[in-house]
GROMACS .gro file of C-alpha atoms in nm:
model
  176
    1ALA     CA    1   5.600  -9.927   6.275
    2GLU     CA    2   5.776 -10.121   6.001
    3ALA     CA    3   5.661  -9.881   5.729
    4GLY     CA    4   5.788  -9.586   5.932
    5TYR     CA    5   6.128  -9.745   5.986
    6ARG     CA    6   6.155  -9.829   5.617
    7ARG     CA    7   6.067  -9.468   5.523
    8CYS     CA    8   6.339  -9.345   5.756
    9LEU     CA    9   6.590  -9.578   5.592
   10ALA     CA   10   6.486  -9.460   5.246
   11GLU     CA   11   6.537  -9.099   5.358
   12GLY     CA   12   6.885  -9.175   5.492
   13VAL     CA   13   6.787  -9.182   5.860
   14ASP     CA   14   6.951  -9.466   6.052
   15ALA     CA   15   6.663  -9.690   6.151
   16ALA     CA   16   6.832 -10.024   6.085
   17LEU     CA   17   6.857 -10.130   6.450
   18PRO     CA   18   6.493 -10.071   6.547
   19LEU     CA   19   6.374 -10.222   6.218
   20SER     CA   20   6.595 -10.526   6.268
   21ALA     CA   21   6.461 -10.572   6.622
   22LEU     CA   22   6.107 -10.563   6.487
   23LEU     CA   23   6.191 -10.813   6.213
   24LEU     CA   24   6.359 -11.045   6.466
   25GLN     CA   25   6.045 -11.041   6.681
   26GLN     CA   26   5.849 -11.146   6.374
   27ALA     CA   27   6.098 -11.426   6.294
   28ARG     CA   28   6.184 -11.263   5.962
   29TYR     CA   29   6.546 -11.365   5.977
   30VAL     CA   30   6.656 -11.327   5.615
   31GLU     CA   31   6.523 -10.970   5.608
   32THR     CA   32   6.698 -10.901   5.938
   33ILE     CA   33   7.026 -11.020   5.788
   34ASP     CA   34   6.975 -10.802   5.481
   35ILE     CA   35   6.911 -10.494   5.699
   36LEU     CA   36   7.197 -10.556   5.944
   37ALA     CA   37   7.477 -10.679   5.717
   38PRO     CA   38   7.569 -10.328   5.596
   39VAL     CA   39   7.555 -10.190   5.953
   40TYR     CA   40   7.772 -10.478   6.077
   41GLU     CA   41   8.034 -10.406   5.811
   42ALA     CA   42   8.026 -10.028   5.852
   43GLN     CA   43   8.021 -10.026   6.234
   44PRO     CA   44   8.242 -10.310   6.362
   45GLY     CA   45   8.204 -10.189   6.721
   46ASN     CA   46   7.824 -10.193   6.716
   47ALA     CA   47   7.749 -10.473   6.961
   48ILE     CA   48   7.372 -10.448   6.919
   49ALA     CA   49   7.395 -10.495   6.544
   50ALA     CA   50   7.635 -10.786   6.590
   51VAL     CA   51   7.413 -10.961   6.847
   52ASN     CA   52   7.097 -10.922   6.639
   53LEU     CA   53   7.281 -11.036   6.327
   54SER     CA   54   7.413 -11.338   6.517
   55ILE     CA   55   7.062 -11.433   6.628
   56ALA     CA   56   6.928 -11.406   6.273
   57LEU     CA   57   7.219 -11.599   6.122
   58ARG     CA   58   7.186 -11.880   6.377
   59SER     CA   59   6.813 -11.896   6.311
   60VAL     CA   60   6.875 -11.969   5.942
   61GLY     CA   61   7.146 -12.224   6.014
   62ARG     CA   62   7.448 -12.005   5.940
   63CYS     CA   63   7.606 -12.085   6.275
   64GLU     CA   64   7.972 -12.022   6.192
   65GLU     CA   65   7.886 -11.670   6.079
   66ALA     CA   66   7.663 -11.632   6.384
   67LEU     CA   67   7.955 -11.723   6.610
   68GLN     CA   68   8.179 -11.470   6.434
   69ALA     CA   69   7.920 -11.194   6.477
   70ALA     CA   70   7.861 -11.283   6.842
   71THR     CA   71   8.235 -11.293   6.909
   72ARG     CA   72   8.265 -10.947   6.756
   73ALA     CA   73   7.985 -10.830   6.986
   74CYS     CA   74   8.168 -10.973   7.287
   75ASP     CA   75   8.487 -10.797   7.180
   76ALA     CA   76   8.298 -10.469   7.138
   77ALA     CA   77   8.110 -10.502   7.468
   78PRO     CA   78   8.288 -10.748   7.698
   79GLY     CA   79   8.049 -10.900   7.945
   80ASN     CA   80   7.737 -10.786   7.762
   81PRO     CA   81   7.491 -11.063   7.858
   82GLY     CA   82   7.318 -11.060   7.518
   83ALA     CA   83   7.650 -11.089   7.336
   84CYS     CA   84   7.769 -11.368   7.565
   85ASN     CA   85   7.440 -11.553   7.523
   86ALA     CA   86   7.453 -11.521   7.144
   87ARG     CA   87   7.812 -11.646   7.138
   88GLY     CA   88   7.727 -11.938   7.363
   89LEU     CA   89   7.421 -12.041   7.163
   90ALA     CA   90   7.613 -12.028   6.835
   91ALA     CA   91   7.894 -12.235   6.989
   92LEU     CA   92   7.639 -12.491   7.115
   93GLU     CA   93   7.489 -12.517   6.766
   94LEU     CA   94   7.837 -12.584   6.630
   95GLY     CA   95   7.895 -12.856   6.891
   96ASP     CA   96   8.153 -12.666   7.097
   97ALA     CA   97   8.002 -12.702   7.442
   98GLN     CA   98   8.320 -12.588   7.617
   99GLU     CA   99   8.324 -12.259   7.422
  100ALA     CA  100   7.953 -12.221   7.493
  101LEU     CA  101   8.004 -12.277   7.865
  102SER     CA  102   8.282 -12.019   7.867
  103ALA     CA  103   8.056 -11.763   7.696
  104PHE     CA  104   7.762 -11.822   7.930
  105GLU     CA  105   7.987 -11.802   8.237
  106GLN     CA  106   8.143 -11.478   8.109
  107GLY     CA  107   7.795 -11.329   8.082
  108LEU     CA  108   7.700 -11.452   8.427
  109ARG     CA  109   8.009 -11.289   8.581
  110HIS     CA  110   7.873 -10.956   8.457
  111ALA     CA  111   7.502 -11.026   8.503
  112PRO     CA  112   7.462 -11.286   8.779
  113GLY     CA  113   7.131 -11.463   8.793
  114THR     CA  114   7.030 -11.392   8.432
  115LEU     CA  115   6.789 -11.680   8.370
  116ALA     CA  116   6.858 -11.720   7.999
  117LEU     CA  117   7.231 -11.746   8.064
  118GLU     CA  118   7.175 -11.985   8.355
  119LEU     CA  119   6.947 -12.209   8.149
  120HIS     CA  120   7.180 -12.213   7.850
  121ARG     CA  121   7.478 -12.276   8.079
  122SER     CA  122   7.298 -12.586   8.209
  123LYS     CA  123   7.255 -12.707   7.849
  124ALA     CA  124   7.630 -12.671   7.793
  125LEU     CA  125   7.697 -12.861   8.116
  126ARG     CA  126   7.471 -13.143   7.995
  127LYS     CA  127   7.652 -13.156   7.659
  128LEU     CA  128   7.979 -13.184   7.850
  129HIS     CA  129   7.828 -13.474   8.051
  130ARG     CA  130   7.860 -13.274   8.373
  131MET     CA  131   7.518 -13.392   8.487
  132HIS     CA  132   7.563 -13.326   8.858
  133ASP     CA  133   7.654 -12.964   8.783
  134ALA     CA  134   7.363 -12.939   8.538
  135VAL     CA  135   7.118 -13.076   8.795
  136ALA     CA  136   7.241 -12.830   9.059
  137ALA     CA  137   7.210 -12.539   8.814
  138LEU     CA  138   6.863 -12.645   8.701
  139GLU     CA  139   6.743 -12.692   9.058
  140ARG     CA  140   6.847 -12.332   9.130
  141ILE     CA  141   6.664 -12.215   8.818
  142VAL     CA  142   6.334 -12.387   8.899
  143LYS     CA  143   6.343 -12.245   9.252
  144VAL     CA  144   6.346 -11.889   9.120
  145ALA     CA  145   6.140 -11.956   8.805
  146PRO     CA  146   5.902 -12.244   8.881
  147ASP     CA  147   5.698 -12.170   8.566
  148LEU     CA  148   5.996 -12.217   8.333
  149LEU     CA  149   5.888 -12.544   8.174
  150GLU     CA  150   6.205 -12.582   7.968
  151ALA     CA  151   6.408 -12.590   8.290
  152TRP     CA  152   6.185 -12.864   8.433
  153ARG     CA  153   6.220 -13.070   8.111
  154ASP     CA  154   6.597 -13.027   8.116
  155LEU     CA  155   6.609 -13.115   8.486
  156ALA     CA  156   6.412 -13.433   8.418
  157ALA     CA  157   6.654 -13.529   8.139
  158ALA     CA  158   6.962 -13.459   8.352
  159ARG     CA  159   6.823 -13.656   8.645
  160ARG     CA  160   6.730 -13.943   8.412
  161ALA     CA  161   7.088 -13.943   8.275
  162LEU     CA  162   7.212 -13.987   8.633
  163GLY     CA  163   6.972 -14.276   8.692
  164LEU     CA  164   6.759 -14.070   8.931
  165TYR     CA  165   6.432 -14.196   8.789
  166ALA     CA  166   6.186 -14.095   9.062
  167PRO     CA  167   6.313 -13.735   9.078
  168ALA     CA  168   6.325 -13.729   8.697
  169LEU     CA  169   5.960 -13.831   8.683
  170GLN     CA  170   5.873 -13.559   8.934
  171SER     CA  171   6.053 -13.299   8.722
  172ALA     CA  172   5.887 -13.425   8.404
  173THR     CA  173   5.547 -13.398   8.575
  174GLN     CA  174   5.620 -13.033   8.659
  175ALA     CA  175   5.694 -12.969   8.291
  176LEU     CA  176   5.347 -13.080   8.184
   0.00000   0.00000   0.00000
């Protein structure tokens, strides 16, 4: 598939978005950035390009640029869950848990129950030391997704932070 997308690009056919998605799946972040940067500049309203660029930038540690790209995606497609998630994750990486929480909650207003947004929202709540809220959110998550080990690990940590050691141990056991 990659060779075909690259041939299309060489022939002037716009294949940057599918090629970038393929490269992201393969964790080839620098190549993704190289493919998407021109699209991002030429098409400021292209939310898909901005989200994928944000993911790649964050993955190589360029979090301020990732936040800018994700914010542009949110402006282009308000409430887009992927854009909100990208913005929230970049904000978390930069240590702005309140901005992250705002982004995740914006996405959830438009796509209630989206597990990735719910899980990342709980991480922002934990960073803000809102452990009771984080525990409640994580308990809801593990009820609908009992195989989501990351949620069990986070629930154990949040319960431990509240001094709820027996429930924390139970959650940690579920994560094994």
